[in-house]
Structures are given as structure tokens and as C-alpha cells.
PDB file of C-alpha atoms in Angstrom:
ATOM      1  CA  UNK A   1      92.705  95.995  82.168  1.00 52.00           C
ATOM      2  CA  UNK A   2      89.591  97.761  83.248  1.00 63.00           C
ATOM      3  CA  UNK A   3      88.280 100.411  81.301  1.00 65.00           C
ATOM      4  CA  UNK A   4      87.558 103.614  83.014  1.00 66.00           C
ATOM      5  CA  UNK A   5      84.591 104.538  84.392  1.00 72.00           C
ATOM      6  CA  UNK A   6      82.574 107.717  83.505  1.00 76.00           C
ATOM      7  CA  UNK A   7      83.116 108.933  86.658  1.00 84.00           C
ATOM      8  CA  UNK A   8      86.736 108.434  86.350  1.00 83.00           C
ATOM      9  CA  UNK A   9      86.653 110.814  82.833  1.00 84.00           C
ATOM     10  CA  UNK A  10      84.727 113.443  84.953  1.00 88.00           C
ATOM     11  CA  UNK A  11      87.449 113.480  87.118  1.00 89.00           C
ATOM     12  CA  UNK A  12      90.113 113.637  84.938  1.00 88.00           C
ATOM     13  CA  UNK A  13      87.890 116.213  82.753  1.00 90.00           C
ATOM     14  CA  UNK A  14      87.363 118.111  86.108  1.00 92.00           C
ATOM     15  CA  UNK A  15      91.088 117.862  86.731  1.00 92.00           C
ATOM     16  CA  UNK A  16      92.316 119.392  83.669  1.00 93.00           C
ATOM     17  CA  UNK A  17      89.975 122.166  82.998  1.00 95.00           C
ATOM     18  CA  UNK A  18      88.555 123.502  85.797  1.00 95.00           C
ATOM     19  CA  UNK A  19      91.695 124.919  86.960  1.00 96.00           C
ATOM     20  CA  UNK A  20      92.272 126.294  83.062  1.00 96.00           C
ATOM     21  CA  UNK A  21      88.473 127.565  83.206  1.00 96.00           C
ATOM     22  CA  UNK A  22      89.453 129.719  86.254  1.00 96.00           C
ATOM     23  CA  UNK A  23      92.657 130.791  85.349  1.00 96.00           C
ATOM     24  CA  UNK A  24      91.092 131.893  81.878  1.00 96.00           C
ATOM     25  CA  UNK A  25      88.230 133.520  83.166  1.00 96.00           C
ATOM     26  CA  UNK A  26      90.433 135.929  85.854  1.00 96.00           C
ATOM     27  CA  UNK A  27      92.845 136.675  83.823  1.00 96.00           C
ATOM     28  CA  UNK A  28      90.591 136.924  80.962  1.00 96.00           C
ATOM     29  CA  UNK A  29      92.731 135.199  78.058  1.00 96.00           C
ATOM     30  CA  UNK A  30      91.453 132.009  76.336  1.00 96.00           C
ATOM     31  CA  UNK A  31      94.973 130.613  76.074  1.00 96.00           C
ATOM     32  CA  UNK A  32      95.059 129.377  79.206  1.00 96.00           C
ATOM     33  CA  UNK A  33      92.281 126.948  78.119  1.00 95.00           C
ATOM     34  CA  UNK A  34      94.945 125.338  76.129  1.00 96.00           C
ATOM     35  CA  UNK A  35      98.283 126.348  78.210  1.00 97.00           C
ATOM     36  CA  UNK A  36      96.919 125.145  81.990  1.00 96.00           C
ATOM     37  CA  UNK A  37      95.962 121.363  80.797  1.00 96.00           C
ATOM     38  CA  UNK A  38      99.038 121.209  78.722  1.00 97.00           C
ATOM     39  CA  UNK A  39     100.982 122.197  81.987  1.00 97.00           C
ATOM     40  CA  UNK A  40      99.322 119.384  84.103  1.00 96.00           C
ATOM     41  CA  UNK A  41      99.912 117.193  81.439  1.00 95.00           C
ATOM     42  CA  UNK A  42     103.368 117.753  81.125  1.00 97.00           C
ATOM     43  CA  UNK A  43     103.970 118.481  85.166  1.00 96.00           C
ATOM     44  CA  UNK A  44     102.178 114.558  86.062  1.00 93.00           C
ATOM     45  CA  UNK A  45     104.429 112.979  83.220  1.00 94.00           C
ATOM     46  CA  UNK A  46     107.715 114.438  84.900  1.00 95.00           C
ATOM     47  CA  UNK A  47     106.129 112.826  87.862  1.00 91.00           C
ATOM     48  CA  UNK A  48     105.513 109.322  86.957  1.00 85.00           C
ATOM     49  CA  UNK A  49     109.606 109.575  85.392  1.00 89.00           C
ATOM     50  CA  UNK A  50     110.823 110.162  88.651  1.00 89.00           C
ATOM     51  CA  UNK A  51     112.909 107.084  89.856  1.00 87.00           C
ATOM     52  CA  UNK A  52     110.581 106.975  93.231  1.00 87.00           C
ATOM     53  CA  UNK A  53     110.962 103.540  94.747  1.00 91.00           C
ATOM     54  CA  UNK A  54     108.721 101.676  97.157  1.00 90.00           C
ATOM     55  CA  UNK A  55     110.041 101.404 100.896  1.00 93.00           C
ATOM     56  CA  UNK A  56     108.955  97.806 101.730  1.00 92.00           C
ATOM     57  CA  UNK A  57     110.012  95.143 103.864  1.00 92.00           C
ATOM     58  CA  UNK A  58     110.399  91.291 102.422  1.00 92.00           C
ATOM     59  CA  UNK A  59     107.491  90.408 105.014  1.00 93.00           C
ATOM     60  CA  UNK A  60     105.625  93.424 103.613  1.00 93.00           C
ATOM     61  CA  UNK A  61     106.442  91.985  99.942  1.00 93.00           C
ATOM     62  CA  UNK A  62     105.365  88.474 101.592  1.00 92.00           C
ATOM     63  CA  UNK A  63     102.039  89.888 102.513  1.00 93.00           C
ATOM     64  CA  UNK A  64     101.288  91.127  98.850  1.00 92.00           C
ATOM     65  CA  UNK A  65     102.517  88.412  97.251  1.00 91.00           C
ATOM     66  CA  UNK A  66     100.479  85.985  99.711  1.00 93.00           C
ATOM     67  CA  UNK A  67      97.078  88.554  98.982  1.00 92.00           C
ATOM     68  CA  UNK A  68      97.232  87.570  95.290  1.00 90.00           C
ATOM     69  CA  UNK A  69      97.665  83.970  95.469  1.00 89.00           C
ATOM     70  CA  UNK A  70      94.426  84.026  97.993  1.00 90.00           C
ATOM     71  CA  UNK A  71      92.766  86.669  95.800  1.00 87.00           C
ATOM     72  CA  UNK A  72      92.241  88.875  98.268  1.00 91.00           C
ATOM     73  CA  UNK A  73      93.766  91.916  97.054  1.00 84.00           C
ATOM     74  CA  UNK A  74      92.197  94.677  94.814  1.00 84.00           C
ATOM     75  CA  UNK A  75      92.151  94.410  91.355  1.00 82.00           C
ATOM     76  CA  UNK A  76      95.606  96.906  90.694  1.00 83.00           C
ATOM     77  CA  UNK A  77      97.206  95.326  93.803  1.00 87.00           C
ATOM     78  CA  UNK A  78      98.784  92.936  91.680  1.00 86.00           C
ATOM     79  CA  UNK A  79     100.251  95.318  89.211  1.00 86.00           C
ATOM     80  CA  UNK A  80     101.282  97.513  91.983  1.00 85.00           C
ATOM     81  CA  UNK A  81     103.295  94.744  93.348  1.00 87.00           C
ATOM     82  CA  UNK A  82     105.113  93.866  90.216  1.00 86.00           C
ATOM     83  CA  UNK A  83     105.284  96.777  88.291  1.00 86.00           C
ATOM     84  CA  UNK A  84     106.567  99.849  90.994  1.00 87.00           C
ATOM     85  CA  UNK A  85     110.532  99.047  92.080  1.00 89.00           C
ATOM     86  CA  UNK A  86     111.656  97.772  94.891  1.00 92.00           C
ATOM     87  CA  UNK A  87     114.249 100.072  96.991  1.00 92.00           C
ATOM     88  CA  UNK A  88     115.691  97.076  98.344  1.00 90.00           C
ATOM     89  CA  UNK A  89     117.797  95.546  95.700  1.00 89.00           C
ATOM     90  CA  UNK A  90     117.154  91.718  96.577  1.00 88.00           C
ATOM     91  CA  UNK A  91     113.498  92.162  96.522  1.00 90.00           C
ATOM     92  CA  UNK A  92     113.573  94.115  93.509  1.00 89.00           C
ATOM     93  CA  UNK A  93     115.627  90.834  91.945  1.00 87.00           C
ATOM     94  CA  UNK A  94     113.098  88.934  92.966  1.00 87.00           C
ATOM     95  CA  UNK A  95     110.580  91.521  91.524  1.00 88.00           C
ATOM     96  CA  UNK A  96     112.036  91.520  88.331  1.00 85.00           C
ATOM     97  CA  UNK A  97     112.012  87.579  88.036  1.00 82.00           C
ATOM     98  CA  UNK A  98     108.441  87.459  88.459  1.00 82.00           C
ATOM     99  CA  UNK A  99     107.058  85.848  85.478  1.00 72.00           C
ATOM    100  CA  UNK A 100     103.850  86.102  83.273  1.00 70.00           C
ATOM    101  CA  UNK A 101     102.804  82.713  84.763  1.00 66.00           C
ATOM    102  CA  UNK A 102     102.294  84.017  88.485  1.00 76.00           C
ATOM    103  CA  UNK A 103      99.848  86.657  87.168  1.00 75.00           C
ATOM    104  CA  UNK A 104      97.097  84.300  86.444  1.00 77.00           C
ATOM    105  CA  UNK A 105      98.126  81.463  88.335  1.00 81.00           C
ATOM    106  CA  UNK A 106      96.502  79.026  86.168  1.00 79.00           C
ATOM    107  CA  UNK A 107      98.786  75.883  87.155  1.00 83.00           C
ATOM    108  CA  UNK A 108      99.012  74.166  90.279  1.00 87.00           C
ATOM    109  CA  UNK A 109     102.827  74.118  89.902  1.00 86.00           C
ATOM    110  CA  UNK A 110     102.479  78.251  89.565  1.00 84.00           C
ATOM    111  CA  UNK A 111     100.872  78.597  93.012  1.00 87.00           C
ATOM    112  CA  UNK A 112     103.314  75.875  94.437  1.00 89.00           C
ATOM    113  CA  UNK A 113     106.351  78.572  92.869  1.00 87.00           C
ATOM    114  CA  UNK A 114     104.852  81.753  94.691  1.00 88.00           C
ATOM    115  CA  UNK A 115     103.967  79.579  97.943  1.00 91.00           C
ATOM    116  CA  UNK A 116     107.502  78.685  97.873  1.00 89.00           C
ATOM    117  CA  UNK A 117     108.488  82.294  97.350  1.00 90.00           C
ATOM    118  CA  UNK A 118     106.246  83.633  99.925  1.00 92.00           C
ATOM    119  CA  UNK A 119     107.809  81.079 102.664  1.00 92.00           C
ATOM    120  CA  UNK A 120     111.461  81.966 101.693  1.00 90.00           C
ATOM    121  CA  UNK A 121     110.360  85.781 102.321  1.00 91.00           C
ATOM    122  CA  UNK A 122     109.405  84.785 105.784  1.00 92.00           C
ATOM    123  CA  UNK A 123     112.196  83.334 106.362  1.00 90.00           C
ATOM    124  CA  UNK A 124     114.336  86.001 105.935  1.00 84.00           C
ATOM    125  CA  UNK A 125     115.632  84.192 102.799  1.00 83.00           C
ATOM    126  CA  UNK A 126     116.740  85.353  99.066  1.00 77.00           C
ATOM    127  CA  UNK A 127     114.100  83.194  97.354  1.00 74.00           C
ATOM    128  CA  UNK A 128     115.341  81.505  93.931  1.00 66.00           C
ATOM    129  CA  UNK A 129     112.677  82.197  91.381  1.00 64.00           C
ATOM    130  CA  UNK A 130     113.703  80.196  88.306  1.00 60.00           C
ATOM    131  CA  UNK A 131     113.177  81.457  84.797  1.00 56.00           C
ATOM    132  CA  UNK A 132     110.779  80.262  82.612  1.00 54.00           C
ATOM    133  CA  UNK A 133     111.427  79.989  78.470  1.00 53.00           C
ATOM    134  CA  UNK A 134     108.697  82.459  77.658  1.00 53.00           C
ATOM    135  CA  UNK A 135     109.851  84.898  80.429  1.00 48.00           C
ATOM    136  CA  UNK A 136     112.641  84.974  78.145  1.00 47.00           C
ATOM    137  CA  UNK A 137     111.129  85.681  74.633  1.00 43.00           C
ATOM    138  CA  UNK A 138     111.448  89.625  75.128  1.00 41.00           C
ATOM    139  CA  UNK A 139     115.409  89.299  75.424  1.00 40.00           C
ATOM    140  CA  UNK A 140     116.579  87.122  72.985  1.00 41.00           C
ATOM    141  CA  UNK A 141     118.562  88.151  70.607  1.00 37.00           C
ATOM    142  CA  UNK A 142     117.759  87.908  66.999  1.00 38.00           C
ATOM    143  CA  UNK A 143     120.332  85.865  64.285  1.00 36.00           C
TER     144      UNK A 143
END
């Protein structure tokens, strides 16, 4: 992860209480200092739970699958791609499958996986993506 840039904390900062410095000031009652932030808080959160879903196409999944194993796409493209779900249920399988080994790509045999992947999206085709041991470590079941 990156961390955030100062600018990116002004914004936030900005974001938050500017609105509550405003609201405060016209109505002329500190609580809003608190209450406004709180409230943007709280309304971005209920956001981010909504079950939104991304409308793409498997050639449109091809093309950001393809931008990462060229390392051409922008350093949250990657995340974007495997962390926001898939409306389509068969590329949101394939989604889900997508191990902690494609992230870096640090094997041949990892960038031979997602090339096959990529070509089975073209192709109109359900790629296989095969499960890995340590994909596996977060579900097993302990004895």
C-alpha cells in the first residue's frame, strides 16, 4: 500500500470540516463541528456497504487483467480488478479464484496462468483457474 499523501489529508481534512465550519458558523452552534463530520463519516460508510457491482464485459475483464501482467495499469488498477464484484456471475467466479500468486507475478508459471486466463476471456470461454494450497489457508477448517 501507498501511504497517503499530504495533499490527500488536506483533502480529506477539507472534506470533513469545511462543510461543519460553515454549517457551525450560520447557524451559530459549535456542535455541528462534531455532528457534520460524524454525518459524512457515517453517510460514506453506508456507501461503500452498498452491494454496487461492476458492469463489465469478459473482454473488458481481459483488458485489465492483460494491463497488469504488462504493468501498464495504475498502481490501484490491480486492486480494483480483484477486489470490486463482478455483476456477471462467471467472471466474478473467476474473480474470486484469483490467487495471491497473480498479484506479484513473481513466477514464470504465474504469468503463463493469467496469459492463459486472459486468452480463454477472449475467447468467449469460462477460464479454469486452478487453486493453489496457500489460496486455501484462510478456509480450512481447524481440528
Amino acid at each position: 500500500m501507498y501511504p497517503p499523501k499530504l495533499s490527500a489529508w488536506v483533502i480529506v481534512l477539507l472534506v470533513l470540516f469545511l462543510p461543519a465550519t460553515l454549517t457551525a458558523y450560520f447557524l451559530h452552534n459549535l456542535a455541528w463541528l462534531v455532528v457534520v463530520p460524524f454525518g459524512i463519516i457515517v453517510l460514506v460508510l453506508f456507501i461503500a456497504a452498498l452491494p454496487i457491482k461492476r458492469q463489465v464485459t469478459p473482454e473488458q475483464f481481459a483488458d485489465e487483467l492483460e494491463s497488469h501482467l504488462l504493468a501498464t495499469g495504475g498502481p490501484w488498477d490491480w486492486d480494483d480488478t480483484i477486489s470490486i464484484a463482478i455483476s456477471d456471475p462467471r467472471l466474478e467466479e473467476v474473480r474470486m479464484r484469483l490467487g495471491s500468486n497473480l498479484d506479484s507475478l513473481s513466477h514464470e508459471k504465474d504469468k503463463d496462468e493469467l496469459r492463459a486466463i486472459i486468452a480463454a476471456l477472449r475467447r468467449g470461454e469460462l477460464p479454469e483457474v486452478t487453486l493453489h494450497p496457500e489460496r486455501l489457508s484462510l478456509f480450512r477448517r481447524r481440528k
